[in-house]
Short mmCIF file of C-alpha atoms in Angstrom, two decimals:
data_model
loop_
_atom_site.label_atom_id
_atom_site.label_comp_id
_atom_site.label_asym_id
_atom_site.label_seq_id
_atom_site.Cartn_x
_atom_site.Cartn_y
_atom_site.Cartn_z
CA MET A 4 23.69 -16.20 -37.49
CA PHE A 5 23.01 -13.01 -38.60
CA SER A 6 25.19 -9.96 -37.66
CA ARG A 7 24.21 -7.85 -34.16
CA ALA A 8 23.12 -4.89 -36.12
CA THR A 9 20.58 -7.18 -38.03
CA ASN A 10 19.85 -9.00 -34.59
CA GLU A 11 18.86 -5.32 -32.69
CA HIS A 12 16.69 -4.61 -36.56
CA ILE A 13 14.95 -7.77 -35.66
CA PHE A 14 14.07 -7.72 -32.14
CA ALA A 15 13.29 -3.64 -32.50
CA ALA A 16 11.18 -4.48 -35.53
CA ALA A 17 9.52 -6.95 -33.36
CA THR A 18 8.93 -5.09 -30.39
CA ARG A 19 7.54 -2.56 -32.65
CA ILE A 20 4.67 -5.02 -34.34
CA ALA A 21 3.62 -5.85 -30.89
CA LEU A 22 3.52 -2.33 -29.64
CA PHE A 23 1.24 -1.78 -32.91
CA ILE A 24 -1.24 -4.73 -32.36
CA SER A 25 -1.83 -3.96 -29.28
CA VAL A 26 -2.58 -0.36 -29.50
CA SER A 27 -4.63 -0.88 -32.90
CA ILE A 28 -6.75 -2.72 -31.60
CA LEU A 29 -7.60 -0.43 -28.97
CA ALA A 30 -8.01 2.55 -31.03
CA PHE A 31 -10.11 0.22 -33.52
CA LEU A 32 -12.49 -0.71 -30.40
CA LEU A 33 -12.78 3.00 -29.22
CA GLY A 34 -12.75 4.57 -32.73
CA ALA A 35 -15.58 2.21 -33.90
CA ILE A 36 -17.47 2.90 -30.36
CA ILE A 37 -17.23 6.55 -30.70
CA LEU A 38 -17.94 7.26 -34.32
CA ARG A 39 -20.92 5.04 -33.60
CA GLY A 40 -22.08 5.56 -30.59
CA ILE A 41 -21.21 9.44 -30.85
CA GLN A 42 -24.31 9.60 -33.46
CA ALA A 43 -26.99 8.24 -30.42
CA ILE A 44 -25.35 10.51 -27.88
CA SER A 45 -28.17 13.50 -26.86
CA LEU A 46 -29.40 14.93 -24.14
CA ASP A 47 -32.50 13.23 -24.57
CA PHE A 48 -30.95 10.17 -24.81
CA LEU A 49 -29.03 10.49 -21.94
CA PHE A 50 -31.64 12.05 -19.68
CA THR A 51 -34.82 10.03 -20.57
CA PRO A 52 -35.33 6.66 -19.96
CA SER A 53 -35.99 3.86 -22.47
CA ARG A 54 -38.86 2.90 -23.93
CA SER A 55 -40.34 -0.20 -26.01
CA PHE A 56 -37.61 -2.24 -24.63
CA GLY A 57 -34.87 0.57 -25.53
CA SER A 58 -34.95 0.62 -29.35
CA SER A 59 -36.57 4.19 -28.34
CA GLY A 60 -36.38 6.56 -25.65
CA GLY A 61 -33.12 6.74 -23.54
CA ILE A 62 -30.67 5.12 -21.11
CA ALA A 63 -31.19 7.58 -18.00
CA TYR A 64 -32.59 4.81 -15.49
CA GLN A 65 -29.75 2.96 -17.11
CA ILE A 66 -26.41 5.46 -16.15
CA LEU A 67 -28.41 5.45 -12.68
CA GLY A 68 -28.69 1.58 -12.18
CA SER A 69 -25.14 1.37 -12.82
CA LEU A 70 -23.58 4.55 -10.77
CA LEU A 71 -25.82 3.68 -7.81
CA ILE A 72 -24.39 -0.19 -7.56
CA VAL A 73 -20.61 0.39 -8.44
CA LEU A 74 -20.67 3.24 -6.26
CA THR A 75 -22.18 1.43 -3.37
CA ALA A 76 -19.84 -1.37 -4.06
CA GLY A 77 -16.99 1.05 -3.92
CA ILE A 78 -18.52 2.41 -0.69
CA ILE A 79 -18.63 -1.58 0.43
CA ALA A 80 -15.26 -2.34 -0.32
CA ALA A 81 -12.99 0.26 0.63
CA PRO A 82 -13.33 -0.24 4.53
CA ILE A 83 -13.01 -3.66 3.66
CA ALA A 84 -9.52 -3.52 1.65
CA LEU A 85 -8.47 -0.69 3.87
CA GLY A 86 -8.71 -2.85 7.39
CA ALA A 87 -7.62 -6.03 5.19
CA SER A 88 -4.29 -4.69 4.05
CA VAL A 89 -3.59 -2.38 7.56
CA TYR A 90 -4.08 -5.95 9.20
CA ARG A 91 -1.50 -7.55 6.39
CA SER A 92 0.77 -4.66 6.69
CA GLU A 93 0.94 -3.84 10.59
CA TYR A 94 -0.68 -7.07 12.43
CA MET A 95 0.47 -10.08 10.14
CA LYS A 96 4.65 -10.75 10.98
CA SER A 97 4.92 -13.92 9.54
CA GLN A 98 5.97 -13.50 5.56
CA ARG A 99 4.33 -17.14 4.83
CA ALA A 100 1.08 -15.92 6.13
CA ARG A 101 1.62 -12.68 4.25
CA ARG A 102 2.59 -15.00 0.70
CA VAL A 103 -0.24 -17.00 1.65
CA PHE A 104 -2.76 -13.54 1.69
CA ASP A 105 -1.10 -12.45 -1.29
CA LEU A 106 -1.77 -15.46 -3.09
CA MET A 107 -5.51 -15.56 -2.14
CA LEU A 108 -6.31 -12.30 -3.48
CA TYR A 109 -4.36 -12.99 -6.87
CA GLY A 110 -6.83 -15.96 -6.86
CA LEU A 111 -9.57 -13.70 -6.01
CA ASN A 112 -8.80 -11.31 -9.16
CA GLY A 113 -8.63 -14.39 -11.21
CA VAL A 114 -12.01 -15.65 -10.42
CA PRO A 115 -14.37 -15.34 -13.52
CA SER A 116 -17.18 -12.71 -12.73
CA ILE A 117 -19.58 -15.66 -13.56
CA ILE A 118 -18.57 -17.43 -10.76
CA PHE A 119 -18.93 -14.46 -8.57
CA GLY A 120 -22.87 -14.08 -10.25
CA LEU A 121 -23.54 -17.81 -9.47
CA PHE A 122 -22.47 -17.53 -6.01
CA GLY A 123 -24.49 -14.36 -5.50
CA LEU A 124 -27.40 -16.44 -7.05
CA ILE A 125 -26.78 -19.75 -4.73
CA LEU A 126 -26.42 -17.37 -1.62
CA PHE A 127 -28.18 -14.71 -1.48
CA VAL A 128 -30.86 -15.48 -4.07
CA ASN A 129 -31.75 -18.95 -3.10
CA ILE A 130 -30.65 -19.38 0.37
CA PHE A 131 -31.21 -16.12 1.84
CA GLY A 132 -33.95 -15.28 -0.31
CA THR A 133 -33.42 -12.22 -1.04
CA GLY A 134 -34.63 -11.97 -4.94
CA LEU A 135 -33.91 -9.53 -7.21
CA SER A 136 -31.49 -6.77 -5.53
CA TRP A 137 -29.49 -3.78 -6.48
CA PHE A 138 -27.71 -4.01 -3.29
CA VAL A 139 -26.65 -7.63 -3.28
CA GLY A 140 -25.41 -6.71 -7.07
CA ALA A 141 -23.45 -4.51 -4.96
CA ILE A 142 -21.91 -6.71 -2.42
CA ILE A 143 -21.08 -9.13 -5.02
CA LEU A 144 -19.25 -6.30 -7.03
CA ALA A 145 -17.37 -4.99 -4.08
CA THR A 146 -16.10 -8.74 -3.47
CA MET A 147 -14.74 -8.79 -6.98
CA MET A 148 -13.34 -5.29 -6.40
CA LEU A 149 -11.86 -6.13 -3.47
CA PRO A 150 -8.39 -7.90 -4.48
CA THR A 151 -7.73 -4.93 -6.85
CA ALA A 152 -8.33 -2.43 -4.08
CA THR A 153 -6.43 -4.68 -1.35
CA LEU A 154 -3.59 -5.39 -3.20
CA ALA A 155 -2.94 -1.44 -4.28
CA THR A 156 -3.17 -0.35 -0.69
CA VAL A 157 -1.05 -3.40 0.45
CA ASN A 158 1.62 -2.28 -2.37
CA ALA A 159 1.02 1.77 -1.09
CA MET A 160 1.82 0.24 2.08
CA ARG A 161 4.68 -1.61 1.60
CA GLY A 162 6.44 1.68 0.18
CA ILE A 163 6.07 3.47 3.03
CA ASP A 164 9.68 3.72 4.94
CA LYS A 165 9.85 1.48 7.76
CA SER A 166 11.67 4.51 9.81
CA TYR A 167 8.17 5.98 10.07
CA ARG A 168 6.86 3.44 11.88
CA GLU A 169 10.22 2.91 14.41
CA ASN A 170 9.77 6.76 14.77
CA ALA A 171 6.34 6.77 15.60
CA PHE A 172 6.56 3.61 18.12
CA ALA A 173 9.91 5.47 19.45
CA LEU A 174 7.21 8.03 20.57
CA GLY A 175 5.12 5.25 22.37
CA LEU A 176 2.61 5.72 19.56
CA THR A 177 1.15 2.22 19.51
CA ARG A 178 0.58 0.03 16.67
CA GLU A 179 -3.06 1.23 15.85
CA GLN A 180 -2.25 5.01 16.52
CA THR A 181 0.38 4.47 13.94
CA ALA A 182 -1.60 3.09 11.40
CA LEU A 183 -4.17 5.45 11.89
CA ARG A 184 -1.97 8.58 12.19
CA ILE A 185 0.61 7.43 9.77
CA ILE A 186 0.30 3.86 7.43
CA ILE A 187 -3.30 4.74 6.00
CA PRO A 188 -2.70 8.61 5.45
CA GLN A 189 0.51 7.76 3.71
CA SER A 190 -1.25 4.71 1.65
CA LEU A 191 -4.67 6.54 0.45
CA HIS A 192 -3.81 7.24 -2.79
CA GLY A 193 -3.17 2.99 -3.20
CA LEU A 194 -6.43 2.58 -1.78
CA VAL A 195 -8.34 4.90 -3.71
CA THR A 196 -6.35 4.48 -6.89
CA GLY A 197 -7.39 0.31 -6.42
CA VAL A 198 -10.81 1.50 -5.73
CA LEU A 199 -11.34 3.81 -8.65
CA ILE A 200 -10.35 0.93 -11.00
CA GLY A 201 -11.98 -1.68 -9.49
CA LEU A 202 -14.92 0.79 -10.04
CA ALA A 203 -13.96 1.01 -13.60
CA ARG A 204 -13.86 -2.92 -14.26
CA ALA A 205 -17.44 -3.28 -11.98
CA ILE A 206 -19.18 -0.98 -14.13
CA GLY A 207 -18.96 -2.70 -17.32
CA GLU A 208 -19.72 -6.08 -15.52
CA THR A 209 -22.67 -8.16 -17.09
CA ALA A 210 -22.42 -11.69 -15.58
CA PRO A 211 -21.85 -11.21 -11.93
CA ILE A 212 -24.93 -8.81 -11.58
CA MET A 213 -27.33 -10.45 -14.25
CA PHE A 214 -29.07 -13.05 -12.35
CA ILE A 215 -29.47 -11.19 -9.12
CA ALA A 216 -29.66 -7.49 -9.28
CA THR A 217 -30.67 -6.37 -12.72
CA ALA A 218 -33.66 -6.21 -14.80
CA PHE A 219 -33.72 -6.04 -18.42
CA SER A 220 -36.74 -3.44 -18.93
CA GLY A 221 -39.16 -1.43 -16.46
CA ALA A 222 -36.58 -1.00 -13.39
CA THR A 223 -36.42 2.62 -12.21
CA VAL A 224 -35.07 4.35 -9.23
CA PRO A 225 -35.05 1.78 -6.66
CA ALA A 226 -37.44 2.55 -3.78
CA SER A 227 -35.68 -0.19 -1.34
CA LEU A 228 -33.00 -2.03 -1.20
CA HIS A 229 -34.62 -5.26 -2.53
CA GLU A 230 -35.27 -3.87 -5.77
CA PRO A 231 -33.36 -4.65 -9.24
CA VAL A 232 -32.08 -1.82 -11.21
CA ALA A 233 -31.39 -1.49 -14.93
CA THR A 234 -27.34 -1.38 -15.96
CA LEU A 235 -25.83 -0.38 -19.08
CA PRO A 236 -24.23 -3.59 -19.46
CA THR A 237 -27.34 -5.37 -19.24
CA HIS A 238 -29.17 -3.00 -21.37
CA ILE A 239 -26.29 -3.17 -24.14
CA LEU A 240 -26.88 -6.95 -24.04
CA ALA A 241 -30.43 -6.96 -24.53
CA LEU A 242 -30.06 -4.40 -27.52
CA ALA A 243 -27.91 -6.20 -28.88
CA GLN A 244 -30.18 -9.30 -29.15
CA GLN A 245 -32.14 -6.98 -31.07
CA ALA A 246 -30.06 -5.89 -33.53
CA ALA A 247 -32.00 -6.54 -36.64
CA ASP A 248 -33.98 -3.18 -35.55
CA PRO A 249 -31.79 -0.74 -36.72
CA ALA A 250 -32.82 1.83 -33.90
CA ALA A 251 -31.69 -0.50 -31.12
CA LEU A 252 -28.74 -1.26 -32.57
CA LYS A 253 -28.14 2.83 -32.42
CA ASN A 254 -29.01 2.80 -28.79
CA ALA A 255 -26.83 0.12 -28.28
CA TRP A 256 -24.19 1.99 -29.67
CA GLY A 257 -24.92 4.99 -27.62
CA ALA A 258 -25.29 2.89 -24.60
CA SER A 259 -21.69 1.23 -25.38
CA PHE A 260 -20.14 4.68 -25.63
CA THR A 261 -21.50 6.04 -22.49
CA LEU A 262 -20.05 3.03 -20.92
CA ILE A 263 -17.25 3.69 -21.96
CA ALA A 264 -17.16 7.28 -21.14
CA LEU A 265 -17.90 6.27 -17.70
CA VAL A 266 -15.16 3.69 -17.31
CA ALA A 267 -12.62 6.27 -18.57
CA LEU A 268 -14.24 8.56 -15.90
CA PHE A 269 -12.92 6.24 -13.32
CA SER A 270 -9.80 5.71 -15.18
CA LEU A 271 -9.16 9.20 -15.26
CA ALA A 272 -10.37 9.88 -11.99
CA ALA A 273 -8.16 7.08 -10.60
CA PHE A 274 -5.29 8.78 -12.07
CA PHE A 275 -5.44 12.19 -11.15
CA ALA A 276 -6.57 10.84 -7.60
CA ARG A 277 -3.01 8.87 -7.49
CA ALA A 278 -1.13 12.09 -8.06
CA ARG A 279 -2.53 14.31 -5.66
CA LEU A 280 -2.93 11.95 -2.74
CA THR A 281 0.77 10.69 -3.29
CA ALA A 282 1.44 14.38 -3.61
CA TYR A 283 -0.44 15.14 -0.49
CA SER A 284 1.13 11.92 1.51
CA ARG A 285 4.34 13.15 0.54
CA ARG A 286 3.75 16.63 1.96
CA MET B 4 43.57 -8.41 38.54
CA SER B 5 41.10 -10.19 36.16
CA THR B 6 39.66 -8.20 33.32
CA ALA B 7 35.71 -8.69 34.72
CA GLN B 8 37.22 -7.32 37.99
CA HIS B 9 39.04 -4.79 36.50
CA LEU B 10 35.59 -3.66 34.45
CA GLN B 11 33.13 -4.09 37.76
CA LEU B 12 35.88 -1.68 39.59
CA VAL B 13 35.61 1.28 36.82
CA THR B 14 31.95 0.99 36.65
CA ASP B 15 31.50 0.97 40.19
CA THR B 16 33.44 3.97 40.56
CA ALA B 17 32.31 5.99 37.76
CA VAL B 18 28.81 5.07 38.19
CA GLN B 19 26.72 5.92 41.59
CA GLU B 20 23.67 6.81 40.75
CA THR B 21 21.99 4.63 37.91
CA SER B 22 19.57 4.94 34.81
CA VAL B 23 20.04 1.58 33.40
CA SER B 24 21.62 -1.85 35.08
CA MET B 25 22.07 -4.70 32.73
CA ASP B 26 23.19 -8.00 34.22
CA ASP B 27 24.10 -10.85 32.06
CA PHE B 28 22.24 -9.15 29.50
CA GLY B 29 22.16 -10.96 26.02
CA VAL B 30 20.48 -10.17 22.54
CA TRP B 31 19.57 -12.89 20.40
CA PHE B 32 17.96 -13.09 16.32
CA GLY B 33 17.16 -16.70 15.60
CA ASP B 34 20.73 -18.43 16.20
CA SER B 35 22.63 -15.32 15.92
CA CYS B 36 24.25 -14.15 19.29
CA ILE B 37 24.21 -10.13 18.86
CA ILE B 38 25.73 -9.13 22.58
CA SER B 39 26.12 -11.38 25.29
CA GLY B 40 26.97 -11.04 28.80
CA VAL B 41 27.09 -7.59 29.28
CA THR B 42 26.94 -6.30 32.88
CA ALA B 43 26.97 -2.70 33.25
CA LYS B 44 25.61 0.34 34.50
CA LEU B 45 24.46 3.57 32.74
CA PRO B 46 24.87 6.49 35.39
CA ALA B 47 21.20 8.70 35.88
CA ARG B 48 22.96 12.13 34.12
CA GLY B 49 25.35 12.58 31.56
CA VAL B 50 26.15 11.80 28.33
CA SER B 51 27.42 8.03 27.80
CA VAL B 52 28.88 6.47 24.86
CA LEU B 53 28.75 3.51 23.01
CA VAL B 54 31.31 2.96 21.05
CA GLY B 55 33.51 0.01 19.19
CA PRO B 56 33.49 -1.48 15.46
CA SER B 57 30.95 -2.30 13.14
CA GLY B 58 29.01 -4.87 14.32
CA ALA B 59 30.23 -4.97 17.64
CA GLY B 60 26.00 -4.56 18.69
CA LYS B 61 25.83 -1.11 20.00
CA SER B 62 22.75 -0.01 18.21
CA THR B 63 21.54 -3.46 19.08
CA LEU B 64 22.14 -2.92 22.67
CA LEU B 65 20.75 0.80 22.61
CA ARG B 66 17.96 -0.22 20.83
CA ALA B 67 17.12 -2.90 23.52
CA ILE B 68 16.69 -0.03 25.92
CA ASN B 69 13.56 0.99 24.94
CA ARG B 70 12.29 -2.28 22.78
CA ILE B 71 12.29 -0.76 19.89
CA SER B 72 13.66 -4.32 18.35
CA ASP B 73 10.25 -5.99 20.03
CA ASP B 74 8.78 -6.90 16.46
CA THR B 75 12.04 -8.06 15.03
CA ALA B 76 11.39 -12.00 13.96
CA GLY B 77 13.50 -14.47 16.45
CA LEU B 78 14.54 -11.90 18.70
CA ALA B 79 15.51 -13.90 22.56
CA ILE B 80 16.48 -11.37 25.30
CA LYS B 81 18.97 -13.47 27.74
CA GLY B 82 19.52 -11.83 31.31
CA SER B 83 18.05 -8.74 32.98
CA LEU B 84 17.96 -5.28 31.89
CA SER B 85 16.61 -2.53 34.06
CA PHE B 86 15.36 1.25 33.65
CA GLN B 87 15.25 2.76 37.06
CA THR B 88 15.27 0.04 39.14
CA GLU B 89 12.54 -1.35 36.87
CA ASP B 90 13.11 -4.86 34.57
CA ILE B 91 11.66 -3.53 31.35
CA TYR B 92 11.82 -7.41 29.97
CA ALA B 93 9.62 -8.61 32.81
CA GLY B 94 6.24 -9.35 31.91
CA CYS B 95 4.56 -6.42 33.39
CA CYS B 96 6.31 -3.49 31.61
CA ASP B 97 3.87 -1.51 29.10
CA VAL B 98 6.15 -1.13 26.37
CA THR B 99 4.61 2.00 24.59
CA GLU B 100 4.75 3.73 27.84
CA LEU B 101 8.43 2.70 28.19
CA ARG B 102 8.95 4.15 24.90
CA ALA B 103 7.69 7.05 25.88
CA ARG B 104 9.39 7.58 28.92
CA ILE B 105 12.78 6.78 26.84
CA GLY B 106 13.07 9.40 23.89
CA MET B 107 15.18 7.92 21.10
CA VAL B 108 16.84 9.60 17.95
CA PHE B 109 17.76 7.69 15.02
CA GLN B 110 20.60 8.05 12.37
CA LYS B 111 18.36 9.31 9.61
CA PRO B 112 15.93 12.08 10.22
CA CYS B 113 12.47 10.72 10.11
CA VAL B 114 10.05 13.47 9.98
CA PHE B 115 6.34 13.04 9.68
CA PRO B 116 4.84 14.60 6.66
CA ARG B 117 3.01 17.62 8.71
CA SER B 118 4.11 20.96 10.07
CA ILE B 119 6.92 21.49 12.01
CA ALA B 120 4.89 22.34 15.36
CA GLN B 121 2.23 19.03 14.51
CA ASN B 122 5.73 17.41 14.70
CA VAL B 123 6.75 18.19 17.62
CA LEU B 124 3.18 17.50 18.93
CA PHE B 125 3.20 13.83 17.49
CA GLY B 126 3.77 12.49 20.35
CA LEU B 127 0.80 13.62 22.29
CA ARG B 128 -1.45 13.00 20.12
CA GLY B 129 -4.82 11.83 22.65
CA VAL B 130 -3.49 14.40 25.23
CA LYS B 131 -5.72 16.93 25.33
CA LEU B 132 -4.17 20.08 25.42
CA THR B 133 -4.95 23.75 25.16
CA GLN B 134 -4.29 26.07 22.12
CA ALA B 135 -1.69 27.69 24.84
CA GLN B 136 -0.48 24.45 26.23
CA LYS B 137 0.28 23.26 22.69
CA ARG B 138 1.99 26.48 21.91
CA ASP B 139 4.15 26.27 25.18
CA ILE B 140 5.53 22.69 24.59
CA VAL B 141 6.51 23.65 21.15
CA GLU B 142 8.12 26.30 22.04
CA SER B 143 9.91 24.83 25.08
CA ALA B 144 10.97 21.21 22.96
CA LEU B 145 12.40 23.27 20.18
CA ARG B 146 14.45 25.88 22.37
CA SER B 147 15.86 22.42 24.28
CA ALA B 148 16.64 21.18 20.41
CA ALA B 149 18.49 24.66 19.71
CA LEU B 150 15.74 25.37 16.75
CA TRP B 151 13.60 27.68 18.05
CA ASP B 152 15.56 30.74 16.40
CA ASP B 153 15.53 29.14 13.16
CA VAL B 154 11.63 28.30 12.90
CA HIS B 155 9.68 30.20 15.30
CA ALA B 156 8.57 32.32 12.47
CA ARG B 157 7.29 29.25 10.48
CA LEU B 158 5.74 26.46 12.29
CA GLY B 159 3.29 26.21 10.42
CA GLU B 160 5.42 24.87 7.31
CA ARG B 161 6.28 21.40 6.15
CA ALA B 162 8.69 19.85 8.19
CA ASP B 163 10.50 18.79 5.57
CA THR B 164 11.53 21.57 4.03
CA LEU B 165 14.22 22.01 6.72
CA SER B 166 17.57 21.09 6.29
CA LEU B 167 18.48 17.65 7.40
CA GLY B 168 20.34 19.24 10.09
CA GLN B 169 17.31 20.96 11.62
CA GLN B 170 15.09 17.78 10.93
CA GLN B 171 17.30 15.76 13.06
CA ARG B 172 16.91 18.94 15.89
CA LEU B 173 13.19 18.72 15.24
CA CYS B 174 13.21 15.25 15.90
CA ILE B 175 15.15 15.65 18.94
CA ALA B 176 12.39 18.38 19.82
CA ARG B 177 9.64 15.49 18.64
CA ALA B 178 11.27 13.23 21.44
CA LEU B 179 11.90 15.90 23.98
CA ALA B 180 7.99 17.39 23.84
CA LEU B 181 7.37 14.18 25.53
CA LYS B 182 9.45 15.03 28.99
CA PRO B 183 11.69 11.72 28.56
CA ASP B 184 13.42 10.31 31.46
CA MET B 185 16.13 9.43 29.42
CA LEU B 186 17.62 10.02 25.38
CA LEU B 187 18.83 7.43 23.08
CA MET B 188 20.73 8.55 20.33
CA ASP B 189 21.95 5.92 17.59
CA GLU B 190 24.73 7.86 15.76
CA PRO B 191 22.59 11.11 15.32
CA THR B 192 24.86 13.30 13.67
CA ALA B 193 25.96 10.64 11.14
CA SER B 194 23.81 12.18 8.22
CA VAL B 195 24.08 15.68 8.94
CA ASP B 196 26.90 18.50 7.78
CA PRO B 197 29.78 19.32 10.74
CA VAL B 198 28.33 22.41 11.64
CA SER B 199 24.65 20.83 12.74
CA ALA B 200 26.88 17.86 14.04
CA ARG B 201 28.40 20.48 16.60
CA THR B 202 25.32 21.72 17.65
CA ILE B 203 23.93 18.15 18.10
CA GLU B 204 26.65 17.55 20.02
CA ALA B 205 26.23 20.65 22.27
CA LEU B 206 22.69 19.80 22.53
CA MET B 207 23.70 16.55 24.05
CA ARG B 208 26.00 17.67 26.31
CA ASP B 209 23.10 20.42 27.84
CA LEU B 210 20.71 17.57 27.79
CA GLY B 211 22.46 15.17 29.75
CA LYS B 212 22.51 17.78 32.56
CA THR B 213 19.21 16.86 33.33
CA ILE B 214 18.61 13.38 31.88
CA PRO B 215 20.82 10.65 30.97
CA VAL B 216 21.65 10.70 27.30
CA LEU B 217 23.28 7.69 25.59
CA THR B 218 24.42 7.50 22.06
CA VAL B 219 26.08 5.47 19.78
CA THR B 220 28.58 6.67 17.58
CA HIS B 221 31.69 5.75 15.15
CA ASN B 222 33.53 9.05 15.94
CA LEU B 223 35.75 8.73 18.39
CA ALA B 224 36.77 12.25 18.48
CA GLN B 225 32.73 12.87 18.80
CA ALA B 226 33.16 10.87 21.84
CA LYS B 227 35.75 12.48 23.51
CA ARG B 228 33.93 15.68 22.77
CA VAL B 229 30.54 15.05 24.45
CA ALA B 230 31.01 11.65 26.68
CA ASP B 231 30.98 11.93 30.44
CA TYR B 232 30.79 8.06 30.44
CA VAL B 233 32.18 5.30 27.47
CA MET B 234 31.44 1.61 26.77
CA PHE B 235 33.35 -0.01 24.23
CA LEU B 236 31.78 -2.73 23.00
CA CYS B 237 33.54 -5.16 20.87
CA ASP B 238 32.28 -8.43 19.14
CA GLY B 239 29.13 -8.29 21.01
CA GLN B 240 30.96 -7.83 24.49
CA LEU B 241 31.69 -5.28 26.60
CA VAL B 242 35.60 -4.89 26.67
CA GLU B 243 35.26 -2.26 29.13
CA ALA B 244 33.54 0.99 30.63
CA GLY B 245 34.24 3.76 32.40
CA ALA B 246 34.59 7.48 32.89
CA LYS B 247 35.71 9.17 29.63
CA ASP B 248 39.27 9.96 31.21
CA HIS B 249 39.55 6.62 32.31
CA MET B 250 38.73 5.39 28.92
CA PHE B 251 40.97 7.47 26.66
CA SER B 252 43.96 7.81 28.82
CA LYS B 253 44.24 5.87 32.07
CA SER B 254 42.55 2.00 30.56
CA ALA B 255 44.71 -0.74 31.33
CA LEU B 256 43.26 -2.85 28.66
CA GLU B 257 45.46 -3.12 25.82
CA LYS B 258 42.62 -3.26 23.63
CA THR B 259 40.35 -0.42 25.11
CA GLN B 260 43.41 1.56 24.24
CA THR B 261 44.32 0.23 20.93
CA TYR B 262 41.00 1.03 19.88
CA LEU B 263 40.47 4.57 21.27
CA CYS B 264 43.75 5.34 20.47
CA GLU B 265 44.40 3.97 17.28
CA GLU B 266 41.16 3.21 16.13
CA PHE B 267 41.51 -0.37 15.32
CA CYS B 268 40.20 -3.41 16.80
CA ASP B 269 40.97 -7.05 15.99
CA CYS B 270 38.27 -9.04 17.88
#
C-alpha cells in the first residue's frame, strides 16, 4: 500500500503522538498543581493546624496523619511481604502453586480501593466495633500495599542466581539459614522498593480510609490506636466541596501540592533505595 | 570373563578401604533414567575421577553423593549409596549434616557477596568461635587451598574482586573450612584459566592425601594427571572403574580403550 519508508514514518509518528499524549497529560496535571499549589505554600501553611473547616490555617495535622497512617502501613506490610516472598521462593516447590499465588497477588493488586474501605468498615468497624481508628486505616492500607511489596520482593528473589542457593546448601546450611543469610539480603532492594512504591500509592488514597480512619475536621495528634486522624486526601476532598470559597480552593491546591510532593518523595526514595541496595546486595 | 565380573575384580583390587559404595544405584528424574545399575566403591583416600561423554550422568552421580539434588522435581533413587558405611538415602540421614561432611565445589565459582574471610567462615556461621579461632580457620583453609599467599593482606576485601581462578580456590577453602570427610568437585577447572587449572589440580592431589576427592572432568589429560582411580560412565551406566594405570593402559574393554585413548564414545 505505502512504501516501506512511508510506513516507517507513519509508525514513528504514531508512537511519537502516543508519547506526547502521555507526557503532556502528566505535565499539565503537575504543572497546574505546582503553579496553583505553590501560591499557598508557606511555613505557616505547612506547620499550623487548619481552621474553619480548612478554609484558613494550615495542614500540619493532615501531613502528620497521612505520614502516621502510611508509615505504620509500611511497617505492617513489609514483614508480611517478606515472609510471603520467602515462602513462595524457598518453600513452594510446585510451579502450579506459585502461579496461583502470583495470580492472587495480581488479583489483589487490581481490587478497587473502595472495596478495601468497605471491607475495613464491615470487618473492623461493624464486626469488631473499633470505631474510627487510624490504626485500622493503616492495616487496610497495608493490605493494599501488600501485593506491590510482595511482587517486587518475589521478582528480586527470582533474580538471585540459583548457584548461591546450591553453594549455601553444599556448605550444610539449612533452607532457613540460606533464606536469612543469602536470599533476604540479596532481595532487600525489591522489598524496600515495593514498600516505598506502595507507600507512594497509599498516601494518596482516600476511599479505603475515609469510612474507618479519618475525620474531616477536628482530628489532632491521636492519643491512642482508636482515634481518627486527618489526612491530606480527605482534607482535599473536604476543601473541594467548598470550592466556591476562594480561600478553601487555594488551600486545596496547596494541600494537593504537598500530597504530590510526598508521593514524589517516596518515589524518589524508592528509586535511590533500589539503586543503593542493588549495589549493596551485589557487593 | 563377563564385563560385570571383570569390573568387580578390577574394583575390588583397586579399592581396599572405601569412602563411598554404591549398590545397583540409580537416579531418575520423572520418567527419565539418568543413571542406573551403578555398583562401585570409591577409595578412602586419593583422587577419583569420573569421566565419560556429555550426558553420561557424571554430575548426577556426583551430586547424588551429598544429596544436593534432593529438591529437584521428580527425583527418585533406586538401590543404595553408602558414605562411610552409612546409607545416605536411608530415612535417618541428616541431609544438612551430610552436606557439611561432604564438601562440594561447583563448575562455576560462586563467592558470596561478602569479604574473603567471611566467605571462608560462611559454613561455620552459628558455630561460636573466638576471633583467634576464626583467624586460624581462615588461615588454615586458605593455605590448604593455596590461596593464603595471594590474599592474606586483604582478607577484609570483597571476594568478588578476586580473579575467577582465585574465586574457585576460595570456594575450595570455604568447603575445607568445615573439615569435610570428602570433597566433591564438579569440573572445578572448567571456568578458570590454564594456570589456575594447574594450581587446582595440584591442590586436588594434595587434598587426596588426606581425604577422598571425587571430581568430574571432560579433560582426559587432566584425569591422567590427577587421578588415582578412574570411573568411566557412559549413557548412565558404569562401564568400567579401576586404578588409573589399569584404566589408561591395561583395560580389556574396547569401549574404555576407545574413550580414554581416542576420546570417542559410540554409546
